[in-house]
Structures are given as C-alpha cells and as structure tokens.
XYZ file of C-alpha atoms in Angstrom:
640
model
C 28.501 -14.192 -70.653
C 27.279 -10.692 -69.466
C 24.342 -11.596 -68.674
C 25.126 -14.601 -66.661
C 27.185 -12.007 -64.860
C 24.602 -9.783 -64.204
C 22.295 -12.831 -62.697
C 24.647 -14.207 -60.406
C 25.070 -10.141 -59.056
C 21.364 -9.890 -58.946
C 21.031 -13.126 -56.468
C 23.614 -12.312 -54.278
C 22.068 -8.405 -54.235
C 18.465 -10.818 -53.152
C 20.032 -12.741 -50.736
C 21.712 -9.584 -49.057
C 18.068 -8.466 -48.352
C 17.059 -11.576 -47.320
C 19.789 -11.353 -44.551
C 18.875 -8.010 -43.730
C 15.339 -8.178 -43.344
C 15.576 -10.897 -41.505
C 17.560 -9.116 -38.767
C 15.408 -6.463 -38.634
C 12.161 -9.176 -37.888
C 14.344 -10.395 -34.948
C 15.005 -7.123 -33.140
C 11.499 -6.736 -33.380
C 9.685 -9.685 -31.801
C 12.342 -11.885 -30.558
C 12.577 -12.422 -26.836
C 9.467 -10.618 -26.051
C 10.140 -9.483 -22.693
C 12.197 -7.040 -23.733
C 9.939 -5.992 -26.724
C 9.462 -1.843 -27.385
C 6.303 -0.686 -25.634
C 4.879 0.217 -28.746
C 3.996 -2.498 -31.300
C 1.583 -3.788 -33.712
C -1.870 -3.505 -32.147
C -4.266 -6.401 -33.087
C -8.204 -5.694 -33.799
C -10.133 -5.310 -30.996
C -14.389 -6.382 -31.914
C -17.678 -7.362 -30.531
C -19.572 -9.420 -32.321
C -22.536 -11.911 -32.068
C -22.951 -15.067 -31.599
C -25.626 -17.641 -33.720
C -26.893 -20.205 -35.882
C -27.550 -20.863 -40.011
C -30.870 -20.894 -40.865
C -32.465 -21.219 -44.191
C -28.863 -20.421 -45.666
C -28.313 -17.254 -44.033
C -26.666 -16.476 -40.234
C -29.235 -15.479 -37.321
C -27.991 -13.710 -34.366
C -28.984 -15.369 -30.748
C -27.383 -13.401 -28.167
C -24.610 -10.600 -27.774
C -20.724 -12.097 -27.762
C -18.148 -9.954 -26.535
C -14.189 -10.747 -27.556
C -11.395 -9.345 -26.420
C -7.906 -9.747 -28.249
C -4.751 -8.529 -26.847
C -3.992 -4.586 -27.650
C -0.103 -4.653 -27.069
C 2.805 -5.722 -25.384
C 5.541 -4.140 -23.287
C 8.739 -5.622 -21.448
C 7.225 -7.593 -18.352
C 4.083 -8.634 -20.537
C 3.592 -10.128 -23.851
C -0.240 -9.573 -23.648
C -2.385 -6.400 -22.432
C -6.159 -6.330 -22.696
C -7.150 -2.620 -23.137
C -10.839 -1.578 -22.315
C -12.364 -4.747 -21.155
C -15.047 -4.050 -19.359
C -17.512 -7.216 -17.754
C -20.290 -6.631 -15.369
C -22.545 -9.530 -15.122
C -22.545 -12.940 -16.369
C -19.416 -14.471 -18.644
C -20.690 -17.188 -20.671
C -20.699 -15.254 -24.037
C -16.990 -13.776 -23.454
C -14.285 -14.889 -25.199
C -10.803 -14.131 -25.037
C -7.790 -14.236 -27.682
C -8.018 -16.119 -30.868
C -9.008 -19.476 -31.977
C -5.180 -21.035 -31.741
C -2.656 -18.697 -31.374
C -2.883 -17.986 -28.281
C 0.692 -18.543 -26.322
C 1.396 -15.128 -24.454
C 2.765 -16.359 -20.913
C 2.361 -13.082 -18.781
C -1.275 -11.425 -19.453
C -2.183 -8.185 -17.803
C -5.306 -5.507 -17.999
C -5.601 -1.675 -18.719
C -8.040 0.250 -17.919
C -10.840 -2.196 -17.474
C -13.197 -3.291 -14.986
C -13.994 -6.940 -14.384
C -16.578 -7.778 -12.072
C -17.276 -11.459 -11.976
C -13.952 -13.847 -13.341
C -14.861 -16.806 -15.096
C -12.663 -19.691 -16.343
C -13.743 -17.888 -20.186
C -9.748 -16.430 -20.035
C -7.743 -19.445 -18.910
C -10.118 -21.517 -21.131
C -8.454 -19.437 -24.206
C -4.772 -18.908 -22.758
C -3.181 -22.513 -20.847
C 0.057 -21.261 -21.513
C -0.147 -18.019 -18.757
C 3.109 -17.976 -15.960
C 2.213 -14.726 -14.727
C -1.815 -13.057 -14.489
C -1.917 -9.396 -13.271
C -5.719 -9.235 -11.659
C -4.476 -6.262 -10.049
C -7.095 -3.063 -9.721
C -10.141 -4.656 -11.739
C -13.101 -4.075 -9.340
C -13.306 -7.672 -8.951
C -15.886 -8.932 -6.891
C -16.701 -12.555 -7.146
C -14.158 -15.149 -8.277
C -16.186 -18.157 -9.862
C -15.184 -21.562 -8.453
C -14.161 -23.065 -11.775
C -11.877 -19.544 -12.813
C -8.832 -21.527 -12.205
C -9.381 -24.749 -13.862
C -6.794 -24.470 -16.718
C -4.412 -22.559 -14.269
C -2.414 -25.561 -14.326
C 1.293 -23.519 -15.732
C 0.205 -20.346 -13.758
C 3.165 -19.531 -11.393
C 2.387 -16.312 -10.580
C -1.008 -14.392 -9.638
C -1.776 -11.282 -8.645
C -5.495 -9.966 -7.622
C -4.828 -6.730 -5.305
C -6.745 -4.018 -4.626
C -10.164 -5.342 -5.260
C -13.215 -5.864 -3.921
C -12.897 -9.931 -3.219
C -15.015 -10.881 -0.153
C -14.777 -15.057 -0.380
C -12.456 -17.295 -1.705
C -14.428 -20.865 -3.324
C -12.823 -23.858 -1.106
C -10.881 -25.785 -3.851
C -10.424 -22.391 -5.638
C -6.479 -22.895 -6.333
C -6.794 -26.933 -6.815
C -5.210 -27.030 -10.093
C -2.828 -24.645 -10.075
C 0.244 -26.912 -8.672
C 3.086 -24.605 -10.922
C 1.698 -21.295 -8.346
C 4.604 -19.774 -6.427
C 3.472 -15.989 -5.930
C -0.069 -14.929 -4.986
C -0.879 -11.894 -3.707
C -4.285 -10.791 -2.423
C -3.935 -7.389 -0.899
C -6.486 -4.464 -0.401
C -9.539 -6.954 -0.576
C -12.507 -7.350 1.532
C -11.769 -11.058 2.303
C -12.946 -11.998 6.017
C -11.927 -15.405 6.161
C -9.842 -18.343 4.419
C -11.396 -21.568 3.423
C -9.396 -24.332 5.458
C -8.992 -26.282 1.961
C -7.631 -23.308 -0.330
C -4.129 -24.068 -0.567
C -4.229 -27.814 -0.607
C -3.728 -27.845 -4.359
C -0.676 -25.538 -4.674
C 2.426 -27.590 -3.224
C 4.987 -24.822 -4.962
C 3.547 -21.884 -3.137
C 6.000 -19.753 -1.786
C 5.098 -15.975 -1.326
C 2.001 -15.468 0.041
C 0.502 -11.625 1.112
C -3.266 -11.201 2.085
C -2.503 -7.603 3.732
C -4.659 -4.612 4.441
C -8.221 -7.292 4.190
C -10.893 -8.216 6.615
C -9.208 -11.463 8.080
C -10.589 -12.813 11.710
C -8.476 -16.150 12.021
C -6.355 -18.243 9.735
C -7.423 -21.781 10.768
C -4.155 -24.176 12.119
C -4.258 -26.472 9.167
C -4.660 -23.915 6.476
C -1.283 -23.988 5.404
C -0.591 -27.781 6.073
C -0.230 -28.426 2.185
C 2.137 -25.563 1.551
C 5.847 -27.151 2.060
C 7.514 -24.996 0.044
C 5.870 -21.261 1.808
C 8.687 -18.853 3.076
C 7.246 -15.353 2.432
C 3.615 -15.053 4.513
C 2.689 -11.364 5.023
C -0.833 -11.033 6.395
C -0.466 -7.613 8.119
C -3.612 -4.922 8.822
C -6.153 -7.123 9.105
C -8.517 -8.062 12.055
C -6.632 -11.536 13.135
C -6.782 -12.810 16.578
C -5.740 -16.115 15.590
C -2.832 -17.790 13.319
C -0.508 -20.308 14.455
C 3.031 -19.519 12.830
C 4.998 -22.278 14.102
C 2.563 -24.708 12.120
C 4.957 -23.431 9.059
C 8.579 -24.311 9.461
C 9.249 -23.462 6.406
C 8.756 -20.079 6.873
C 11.473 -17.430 6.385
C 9.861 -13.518 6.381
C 6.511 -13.262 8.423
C 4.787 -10.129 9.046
C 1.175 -9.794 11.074
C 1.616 -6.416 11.829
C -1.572 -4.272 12.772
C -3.918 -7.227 13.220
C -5.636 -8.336 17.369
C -3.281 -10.614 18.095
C -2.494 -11.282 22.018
C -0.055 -14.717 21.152
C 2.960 -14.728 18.861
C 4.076 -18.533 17.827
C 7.426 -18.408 16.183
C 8.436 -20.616 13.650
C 11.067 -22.793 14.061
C 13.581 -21.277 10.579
C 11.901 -17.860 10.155
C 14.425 -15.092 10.123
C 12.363 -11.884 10.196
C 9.126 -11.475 11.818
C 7.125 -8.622 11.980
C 4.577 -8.906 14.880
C 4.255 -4.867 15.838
C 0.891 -3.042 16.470
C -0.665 -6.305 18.168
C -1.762 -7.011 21.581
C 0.652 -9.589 22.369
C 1.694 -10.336 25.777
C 3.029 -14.237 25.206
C 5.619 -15.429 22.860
C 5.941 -19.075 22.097
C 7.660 -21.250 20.023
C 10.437 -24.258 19.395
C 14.174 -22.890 19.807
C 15.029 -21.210 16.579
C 19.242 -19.661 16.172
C 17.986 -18.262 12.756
C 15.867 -15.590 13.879
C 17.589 -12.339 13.079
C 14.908 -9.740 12.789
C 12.262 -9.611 15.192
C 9.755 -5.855 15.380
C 7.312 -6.233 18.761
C 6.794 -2.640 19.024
C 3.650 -1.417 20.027
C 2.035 -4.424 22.142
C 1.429 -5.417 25.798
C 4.918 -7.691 26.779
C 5.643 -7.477 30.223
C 8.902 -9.930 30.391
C 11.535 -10.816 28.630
C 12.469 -14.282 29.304
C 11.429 -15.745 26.038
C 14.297 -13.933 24.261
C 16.480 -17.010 25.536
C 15.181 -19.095 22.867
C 16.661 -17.162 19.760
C 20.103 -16.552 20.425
C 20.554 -15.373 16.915
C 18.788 -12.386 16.721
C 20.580 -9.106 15.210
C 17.637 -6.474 15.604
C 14.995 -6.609 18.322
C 12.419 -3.832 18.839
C 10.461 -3.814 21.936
C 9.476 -0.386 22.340
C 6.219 0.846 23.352
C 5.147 -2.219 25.692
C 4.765 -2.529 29.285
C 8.456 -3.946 30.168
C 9.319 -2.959 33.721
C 12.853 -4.564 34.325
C 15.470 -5.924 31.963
C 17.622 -8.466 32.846
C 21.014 -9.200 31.399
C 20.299 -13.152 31.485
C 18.108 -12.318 28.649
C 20.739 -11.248 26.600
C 23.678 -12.765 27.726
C 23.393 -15.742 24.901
C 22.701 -13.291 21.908
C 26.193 -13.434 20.162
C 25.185 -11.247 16.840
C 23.097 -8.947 18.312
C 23.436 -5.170 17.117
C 20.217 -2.809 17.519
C 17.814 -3.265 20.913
C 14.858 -0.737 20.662
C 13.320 -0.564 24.164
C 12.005 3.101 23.897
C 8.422 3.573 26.006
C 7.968 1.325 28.252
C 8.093 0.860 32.128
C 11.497 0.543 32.937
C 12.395 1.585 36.385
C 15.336 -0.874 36.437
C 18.173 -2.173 34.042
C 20.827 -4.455 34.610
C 22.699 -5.599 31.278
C 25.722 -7.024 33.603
C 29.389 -6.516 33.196
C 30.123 -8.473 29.920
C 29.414 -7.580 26.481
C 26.124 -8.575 23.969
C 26.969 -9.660 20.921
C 27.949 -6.615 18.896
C 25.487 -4.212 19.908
C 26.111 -0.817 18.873
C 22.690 0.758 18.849
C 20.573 0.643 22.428
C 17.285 3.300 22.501
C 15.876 3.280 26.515
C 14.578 6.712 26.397
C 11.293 7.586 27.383
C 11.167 5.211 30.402
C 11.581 5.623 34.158
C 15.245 4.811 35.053
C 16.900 6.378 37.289
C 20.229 4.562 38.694
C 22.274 3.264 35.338
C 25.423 3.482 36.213
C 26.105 -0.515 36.393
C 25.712 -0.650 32.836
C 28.882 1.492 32.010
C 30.844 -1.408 30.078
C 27.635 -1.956 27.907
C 27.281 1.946 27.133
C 31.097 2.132 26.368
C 30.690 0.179 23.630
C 27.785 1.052 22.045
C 27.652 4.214 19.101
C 24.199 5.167 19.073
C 22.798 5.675 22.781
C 19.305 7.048 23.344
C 18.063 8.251 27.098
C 16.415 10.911 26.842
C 13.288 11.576 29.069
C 13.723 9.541 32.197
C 14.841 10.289 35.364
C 18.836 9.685 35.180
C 21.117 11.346 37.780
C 24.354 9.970 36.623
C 26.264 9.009 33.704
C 29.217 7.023 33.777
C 31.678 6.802 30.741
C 35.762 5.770 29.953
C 37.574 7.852 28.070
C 37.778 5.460 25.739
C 33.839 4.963 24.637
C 33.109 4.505 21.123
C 29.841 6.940 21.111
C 28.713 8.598 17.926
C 25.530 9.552 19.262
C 24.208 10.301 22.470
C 20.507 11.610 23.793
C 20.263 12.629 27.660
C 17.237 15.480 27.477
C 14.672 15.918 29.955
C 16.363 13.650 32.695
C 17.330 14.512 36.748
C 20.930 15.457 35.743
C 23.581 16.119 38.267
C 26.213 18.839 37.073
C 29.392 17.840 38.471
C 28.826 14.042 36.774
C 27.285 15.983 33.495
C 30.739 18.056 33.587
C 32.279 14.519 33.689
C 30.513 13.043 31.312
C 31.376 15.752 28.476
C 35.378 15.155 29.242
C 35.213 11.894 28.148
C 32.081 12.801 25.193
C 32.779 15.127 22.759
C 29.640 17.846 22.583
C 28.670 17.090 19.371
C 27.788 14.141 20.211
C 25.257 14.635 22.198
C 22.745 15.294 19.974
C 19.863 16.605 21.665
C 19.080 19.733 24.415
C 17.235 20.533 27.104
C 14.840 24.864 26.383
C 13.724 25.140 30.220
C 14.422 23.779 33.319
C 12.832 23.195 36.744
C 13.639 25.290 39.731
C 17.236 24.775 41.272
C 18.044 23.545 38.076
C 20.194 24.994 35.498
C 21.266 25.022 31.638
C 24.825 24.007 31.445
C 26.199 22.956 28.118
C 22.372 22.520 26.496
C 21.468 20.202 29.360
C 19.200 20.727 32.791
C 21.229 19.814 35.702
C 21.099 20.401 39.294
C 24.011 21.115 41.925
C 24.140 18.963 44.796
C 27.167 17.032 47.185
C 25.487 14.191 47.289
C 22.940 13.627 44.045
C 21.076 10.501 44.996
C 20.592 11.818 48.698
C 19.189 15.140 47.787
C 16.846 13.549 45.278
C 15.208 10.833 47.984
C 14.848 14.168 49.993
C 13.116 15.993 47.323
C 11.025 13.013 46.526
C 10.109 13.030 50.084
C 9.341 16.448 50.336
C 7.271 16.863 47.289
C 5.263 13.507 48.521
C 4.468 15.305 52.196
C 3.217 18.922 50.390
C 1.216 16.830 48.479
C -0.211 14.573 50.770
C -0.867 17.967 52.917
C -2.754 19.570 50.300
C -5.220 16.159 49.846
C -5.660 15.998 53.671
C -6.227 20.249 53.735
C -8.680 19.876 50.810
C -10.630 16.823 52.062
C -10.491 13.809 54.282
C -9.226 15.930 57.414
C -10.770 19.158 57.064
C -11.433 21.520 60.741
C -14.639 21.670 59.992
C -17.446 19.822 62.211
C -18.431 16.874 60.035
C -22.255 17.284 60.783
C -22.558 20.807 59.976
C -20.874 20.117 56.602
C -22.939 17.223 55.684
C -26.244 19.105 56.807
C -24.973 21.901 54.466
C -24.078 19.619 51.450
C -27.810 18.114 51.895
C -29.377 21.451 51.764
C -27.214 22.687 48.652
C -27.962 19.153 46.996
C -31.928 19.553 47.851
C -31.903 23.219 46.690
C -30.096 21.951 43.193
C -30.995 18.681 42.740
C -32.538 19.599 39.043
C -30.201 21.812 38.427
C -27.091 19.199 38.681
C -29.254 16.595 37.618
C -29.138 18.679 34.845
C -25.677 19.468 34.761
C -24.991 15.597 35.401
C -26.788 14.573 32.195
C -25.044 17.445 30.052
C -21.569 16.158 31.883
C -22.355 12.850 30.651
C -23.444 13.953 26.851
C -20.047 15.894 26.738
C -18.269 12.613 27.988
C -20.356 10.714 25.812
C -19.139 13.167 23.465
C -15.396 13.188 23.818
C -15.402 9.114 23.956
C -16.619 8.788 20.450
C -14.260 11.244 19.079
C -11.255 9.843 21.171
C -12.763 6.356 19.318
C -12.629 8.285 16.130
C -9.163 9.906 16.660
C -7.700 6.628 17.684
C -8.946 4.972 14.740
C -7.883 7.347 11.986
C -4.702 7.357 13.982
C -4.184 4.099 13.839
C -5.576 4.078 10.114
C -2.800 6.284 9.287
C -0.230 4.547 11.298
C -1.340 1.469 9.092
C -0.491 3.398 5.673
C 2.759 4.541 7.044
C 3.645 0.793 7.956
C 2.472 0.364 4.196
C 4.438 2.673 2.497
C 7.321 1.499 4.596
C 7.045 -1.926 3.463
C 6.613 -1.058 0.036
C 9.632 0.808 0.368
C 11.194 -2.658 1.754
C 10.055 -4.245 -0.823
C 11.087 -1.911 -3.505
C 14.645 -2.032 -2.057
C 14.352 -5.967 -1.755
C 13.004 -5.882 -5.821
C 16.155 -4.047 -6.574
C 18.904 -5.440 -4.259
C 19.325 -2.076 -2.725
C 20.967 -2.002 0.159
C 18.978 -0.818 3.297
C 20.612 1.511 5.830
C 18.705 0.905 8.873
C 19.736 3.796 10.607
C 18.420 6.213 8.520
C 15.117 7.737 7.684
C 12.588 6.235 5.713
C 12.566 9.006 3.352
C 16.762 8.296 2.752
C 15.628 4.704 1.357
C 13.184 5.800 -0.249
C 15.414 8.322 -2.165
C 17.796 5.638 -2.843
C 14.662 3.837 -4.351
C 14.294 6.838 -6.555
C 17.569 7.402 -7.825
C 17.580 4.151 -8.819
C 14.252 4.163 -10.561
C 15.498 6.890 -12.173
C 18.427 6.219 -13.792
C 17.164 2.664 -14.611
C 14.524 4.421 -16.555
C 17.326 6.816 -18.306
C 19.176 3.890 -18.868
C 16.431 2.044 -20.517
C 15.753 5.366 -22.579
C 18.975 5.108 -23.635
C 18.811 1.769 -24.876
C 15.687 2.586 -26.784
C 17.106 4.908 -28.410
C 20.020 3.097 -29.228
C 18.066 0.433 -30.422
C 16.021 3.020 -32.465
C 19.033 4.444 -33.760
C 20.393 0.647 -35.390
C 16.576 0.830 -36.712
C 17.235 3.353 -38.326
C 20.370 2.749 -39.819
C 18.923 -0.376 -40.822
C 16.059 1.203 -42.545
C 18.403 3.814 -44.526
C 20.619 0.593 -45.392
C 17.943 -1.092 -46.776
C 16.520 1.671 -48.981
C 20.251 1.867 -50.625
C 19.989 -1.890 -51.239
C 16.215 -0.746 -52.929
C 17.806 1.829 -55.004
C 20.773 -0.227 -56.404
C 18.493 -3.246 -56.666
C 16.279 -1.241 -59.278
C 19.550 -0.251 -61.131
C 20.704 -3.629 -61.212
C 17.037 -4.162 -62.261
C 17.205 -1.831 -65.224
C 21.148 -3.260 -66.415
C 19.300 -6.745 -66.175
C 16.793 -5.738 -68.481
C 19.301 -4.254 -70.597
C 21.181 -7.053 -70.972
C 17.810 -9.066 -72.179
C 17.487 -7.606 -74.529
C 20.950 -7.493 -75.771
C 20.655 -11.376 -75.067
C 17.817 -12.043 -76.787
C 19.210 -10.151 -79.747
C 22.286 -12.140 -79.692
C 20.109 -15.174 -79.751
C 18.246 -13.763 -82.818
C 21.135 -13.046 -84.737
C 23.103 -16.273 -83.722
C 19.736 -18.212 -85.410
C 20.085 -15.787 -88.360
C 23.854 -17.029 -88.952
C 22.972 -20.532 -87.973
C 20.434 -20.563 -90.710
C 22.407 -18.755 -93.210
C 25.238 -21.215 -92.633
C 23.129 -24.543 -92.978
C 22.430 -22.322 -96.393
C 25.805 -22.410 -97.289
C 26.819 -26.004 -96.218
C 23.538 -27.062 -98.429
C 24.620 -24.956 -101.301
C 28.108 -26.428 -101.061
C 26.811 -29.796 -101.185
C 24.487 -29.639 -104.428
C 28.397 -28.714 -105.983
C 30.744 -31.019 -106.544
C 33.810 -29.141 -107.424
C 33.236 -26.985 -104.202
C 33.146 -30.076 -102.262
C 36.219 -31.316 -103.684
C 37.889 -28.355 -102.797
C 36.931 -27.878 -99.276
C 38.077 -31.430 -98.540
C-alpha cells in the first residue's frame, strides 16, 4: 500500500503545478492593456513572393511582411521599423489568422503611401495610431475593412487631400484627429459614412473653407477643433450638436454660434459679426484678438460664465448687455477703445474678475457698486481721475498704473483698499505730478476742471506750433514758393535720388514688418498650442484648471501628476515583478521536491515489483504444496 501512497502524493504534487503555472500564464497575457512593456517579441522577415515550377519555388517579385514587435499598456500591437515608400501591393501585415490585436500603433517607421494591405490583415482594430509616419497619400480604398475602427489618429503628417468617400465604412469611428497636415480643403462627402463621430480636430493644416453641408451626416459631433488654419468660411450653427468649438487663428470675419455649444474658442480672427439662434448653454466664449465693435449680441447667451473680448475695437459698453447674464464671473475687455462704461447700478451675475485696462476711460465712477464687488480689478493704463470704493469692497486685487490720478481721491481710495492690494506701481511721473504711495497723482481742487483745462491748453500749444511751422507762416507766400522751385530745380536728381532710396528703405521695412508679424503670429499660434495641449492634458486627467493662474501653474500640476502616475505605475511593476518572483522561487521548490518524490517513487518500484516477484514465488510454491498434498491421501485426510 506504499506505493499507492506515494502515487496519490505524486498527483496532487502535479496538479499543484498545474495550478501554479497556470497563474503565472495569466499575469502574463491576460487583459492586455495592462500587459508589461516588455514581452515576447515575434519574428520580424522579408521574404518573396512566387510560383512552383517544375517542382521547385521561383521567386517573382520582392514581398515585404511586417509582424507585430511588442505590446505595451494602451496597445496590444506595435510595428517596429516599417518602412514603405512607393507602391503597397506586395505588403503584408500580421499573420495568416491570428490576427485580433484591437489597438495597433507604429515605431519608428515611415509610411508614405497607406493602402487597405493593414486593415485587409487586422478587421478587429478599435484604435489606429497613424500618428508621425510621413504619410503622404491616403489611398481611397485604405479604409475599407475599417468597419470596428472607433478611433483614428493620423497627426503630424504630410496629408494634402482627403479621397471623397474616404471614411464610408467606418460607421463604429468616434475620434479622428488630423492635426499638423497639409490638408487645404475637405471633400463635402467625407463624413457621410461615420454617423458615431464625435471628436473631430483638423488643427494647425492648410484649410480655406469647410463647406455648410460637410458635417450634415455627423449627429452625434460635440468636440470640432479646427484652429490655425487659413478658414474664412465655416458655418457652426449648422451643428447643434456641438459642445467645445475652437477656430482660433484662422481669417474668419463671421462667428455663427451653435445653438448647445458651451465653449467656443473664436480668438485671433477677424470677426466683427456674431450670429446665431439663442443658446443659455454657452458658458465659455474667447473673442480676443478680432475686430468687434458692439456688444449687443451678448443678449442672446445669458448663460455665459467667462467672456474675453480684449484686444478689439469696442468703444462703449453698455450695462443692457449684461444685465441678463445671471452666472457670469470673468469679463476680459483689456485693449480696446473704451472711452465710456456704464455697467449700471445692479449687480452681473457673480462676476468677480473684470480686466478694462489698457483703454481710454476716464470718468468711472458710476460703476462703484459693480467694482465693490468684484476681487480681481484691472485698470491700469487709461486715463482715470477718480476711484470710488465702500469700505466694505471685497477686492483682492487691484491695478491703477499709468492713469490721470487725483491725490486726495487716491488717498481715499487706499482707506478703504488695503496697499497690498494694489498690485502694481507707477517708476516716473509727468510734470505736476507726483509718487504717492507707488502711484502718479496730481493735486488739484477741482480734478475734472483742471484736466479739461490742461486738455485745452496742451491742444492750443499744439495747434500753435502746426500753424508756426506751416500753414500760417510770416513769410510772403511768393517768395517762398519761388525759393522752394529753385531748391527743387537745383536738386531734382539729387531727391529723386533720395526719393527712390526712401522708397527701397520703406520697401524695406514693409517686408520685414510682414516678416515680424508673421513669425509673431507663428509663435503666438504655438503658444495657443501648447496651451491647449495643456487643456487637454488637464481634461485627459480630470485635473482641475485654475483659471486664474499662469499657464505654467497648470502645466506643473500636469507634471506632478505625470509624475507620480509614472512612480506609481513603477511601483506596481515592481510589485508585480516581485509576486513573479516569488512565484518563480515557489515553483523551483515544487521542482526540487517533485524530483525527490520522483526518486521515493522509483524506490518504491522497485520494492513493488519485488514484492510482486516474491508473492509469484510463494504463489507457485504453494500450488506446489496443495498438489503434493493431493497425490497423498493420509495428508488429505488429515487436513480435512
């Protein structure tokens, strides 16, 4: 019975291992997302295509395939080293029929012309990383088995046309982006196949116009960013469904809102009209940097939180324009025209933050309940003479540089503000003026009086100087024109010559103000970049966004986040190394013991099978004995 013993010990010893390797396959390849970075890499060959012939293989042409190298967590498939430059009927991708990776990316290759050889291999893909290939052309057909695709990308590349019916088949697509191209127009047809689409950005391209019915299929789009192109035309409010927008840095001179959207980016345009159905859902609108000269539109989206309208050509505000905007909390009206403001007597919405600096006001003192309640005021460089505040404001933050101060209402004004507060100062000041607490101010009984009389004054010296340098000059008219005739016959070549160098230095200084403008607007465009990426970034993560502070503070946030994800992810490697390991050291104990059990098993084998041997010796010696009782009577007599 040993030996049975010893069997039954050796199974459950097997089944052990069984158990244990099997655990050890599933840490490994299940859910393969989250798969190490490192894994089995498959083989990577070129071979050749061909026929049989007489019994043996002839090669026709070269045939290039390319397996997948590796894995890591966002993608279950990366090509390594693929490199394609001209025509893709001999490339083949993957295996025969195995191949079911879902999110497919490329390393270090360089694809110039994309067939339908890759999708023709892999109908399984959700997510295709075209990203940074060198692309070029994109054959019509490349999409064909695209049908479970859900998300694209094919950024920074060197795409210049998109085939009409491109997209047709790919009805699962949600997320396509296109950035960094060379695309200068959209076929009216391309999205008529992709019902699901819902994040769309064609930034930093080539774009002209986006035709009105170019998005007419596309019920389900919410996310549209189309910024630093070249657009003069695209009709927003043809997509209702719209939620973020942003045409930023395009030629735009007509904004159409959408009727749901609830950010829109439209800065670094031309606009001057805004359009659009009634929409209370707007809460983010940017305008900055374009040519509005009214306000009266704002009536339409009540709901609106944070409105930037700086650098435009705005020369009054008026508080009817406001007076309906119940949530709104930051007004950016920096650089513009203003030589008048009248927000009225009754508070808008809950706005705390108001910039109207670098503008021309000069009488604000009706707008003292608005100022009381906001934290974060900006005036700086305009022409204020008085500022009006209760004792009990709720400023944080306060700007009054380079304006026409008066000193007995600045003196005021700091009872009621805190210094601190006001956080910005004033190096030099004008004649009569003086530096009192950081600030230029001038003494004066009555301050609006004494500046009409300065204005006055200042008009007549120079209107004095024109009429003493020109127009009424003592001298006899005909004298000085005979004079000017003679100087202009004497040195007619030599100002003709003058003229013509005068114009080359013009000529001159145009082209590199054309230049200058350009790479400043080039680099204005990569700022706006790298401050939507940013935007993004925090979006990706559900960060929040403080937008009060500098770019640079979100962007650390972005950071620090990025960082100790990746040390937490480092942590769970090794973790997940460590039960490897463990593993591993377990198993080799179960190898050791299994070869001593091994060895006892043998042992006991043998010691079995001589048992066996001697059991048939006795059974044959006792069939001796039983026949040798038998052949004698008197023994059988006895034993009965």
């Amino acid at each position: 019975m040993f030996w049975l013993r010893a069997v039954s010990l050796l199974s459950v010893f097997l089944f052990s291992c069984t158990i244990v390797a099997g655990d050890t396959d599933q840490y490994i390849w299940s859910n393969p997302p989250y798969r190490p970075i490192v894994t089995t890499r498959r083989s990577y060959n070129t071979a050749t295509s061909g026929q049989w012939y007489n019994g043996g293989y002839r090669n026709s042409m070269p045939r290039q395939e390319y397996k997948c190298h590796e894995s890591n967590q966002q993608y279950d498939c990366v090509f390594y080293g693929v490199h394609i430059d001209g025509p893709t009927q001999n490339v083949y991708f993957g295996f025969e029929n195995e191949n079911n990776e879902r999110n497919i990316t490329f390393k270090n290759s360089t694809i110039r012309s994309l067939s339908d050889a890759l999708l023709r291999s892999f109908r399984q893909v959700e997510l295709l990383d075209l990203n940074d290939l060198q692309l070029k052309e994109v054959g019509p057909t490349a999409f064909t088995y695209g049908q479970t695709i859900q998300s694209l990308y094919m950024g920074h590349n060197a795409i210049e046309h998109l085939p009409p019916y491109l997209f047709h088949n790919m009805q699962s697509l949600s997320v396509l982006v296109l950035d960094r191209n060379s695309l200068r127009s959209l076929p009216q047809q391309i999205f008529s196949g992709t019902p699901k689409l819902s994040v769309l950005s064609i930034s930093n391209n080539n774009l002209e116009t986006i035709e009105d019915g170019t998005f007419e299929a596309t019920t389900e789009l919410n996310h549209l960013q189309v910024s630093s192109n070249k657009l003069t035309h695209i009709n927003l409010s043809l997509i209702p469904s719209l939620f973020y927008g942003n045409v930023s840095f395009n030629n735009l001179t007509t904004l159409a809102v959408p009727i749901a959207v609830k950010e829109l980016d439209a800065s670094h345009n031309r606009i001057s009209t805004v359009s659009g159905p009634l929409n209370g859902e707007l809460a983010l609108l940017k305008l900055q940097h374009n040519s509005l000269k009214d306000t009266a539109w704002l009536l339409r989206y009540a709901g609106l939180v944070d409105v930037d309208l700086s650098h435009n050509e705005l020369e009054n505000i008026s508080s009817d324009h406001f007076r309906h905007m119940t949530r709104l909390e930051r007004l950016y009206l920096s650089h513009n025209q203003l030589v008048k403001l009248n927000l009225g007597n009754k508070p808008i919405g809950n706005l705390n933050v108001l910039d109207l600096s670098h503008n021309h006001l000069l009488y604000v003192e009706r707008n003292q309940l608005i100022f009381d309640r906001v934290e974060y005021l900006y005036l700086a460089h305009n022409s204020i003479v008085k500022l009006k505040l209760s004792a009990n404001n709720k400023m944080k933050y306060l700007t009054l540089s380079d304006n026409d101060l008066d000193c007995q209402s600045l003196r005021n004004l700091l009872q009621d503000v805190d210094r601190p507060v006001v956080g910005d100062s004033d190096h030099n000041c004008k004649p009569d003026y003086k530096l009192e607490q950081g600030l230029c101010c001038k003494e004066s009984d009555m301050a609006y009086l004494d500046r009409l009389i300065q204005y006055i004054h200042l008009t007549s010296v120079a209107e004095k100087q024109h009429r003493a340098k020109g127009r009424c000059s003592a001298d006899d008219a005909i004298t000085s024109a005979n004079k000017l005739s003679n100087l202009l016959t004497e040195k007619s070549d030599v100002m003709l010559q003058a003229n013509q160098q005068l114009q080359e230095e013009e000529r001159q200084l145009q082209n590199a103000v054309r230049e200058l403008s350009a790479e400043q607007k080039q680099l204005e465009q990569g700022v706006q970049g790298l401050l939507a990426e940013i935007d993004t970034n925090l979006r990706r993560y559900r960060l929040p966004k403080d937008g009060l502070a500098r770019p640079s503070v979100n962007l650390a946030k972005v950071l620090t986040h990025l960082k100790e994800r990746h040390e937490f992810k480092l942590r769970e490697t090794q973790n997940r190394q460590a039960e490897a390991d463990a593993k591993k050291r377990e198993m080799e104990r179960l190898e050791e013991e299994n070869i001593v059990l091994q060895k006892q098993l043998d042992d006991k084998k043998k010691e079995h099978s001589k048992v066996k041997q001697d059991t048939k010796s006795m059974k044959i010696r006792v069939n001796q004995l039983e026949a040798k009782k038998n052949r004698n009577p008197e023994a059988v007599r006895i034993t009965k």
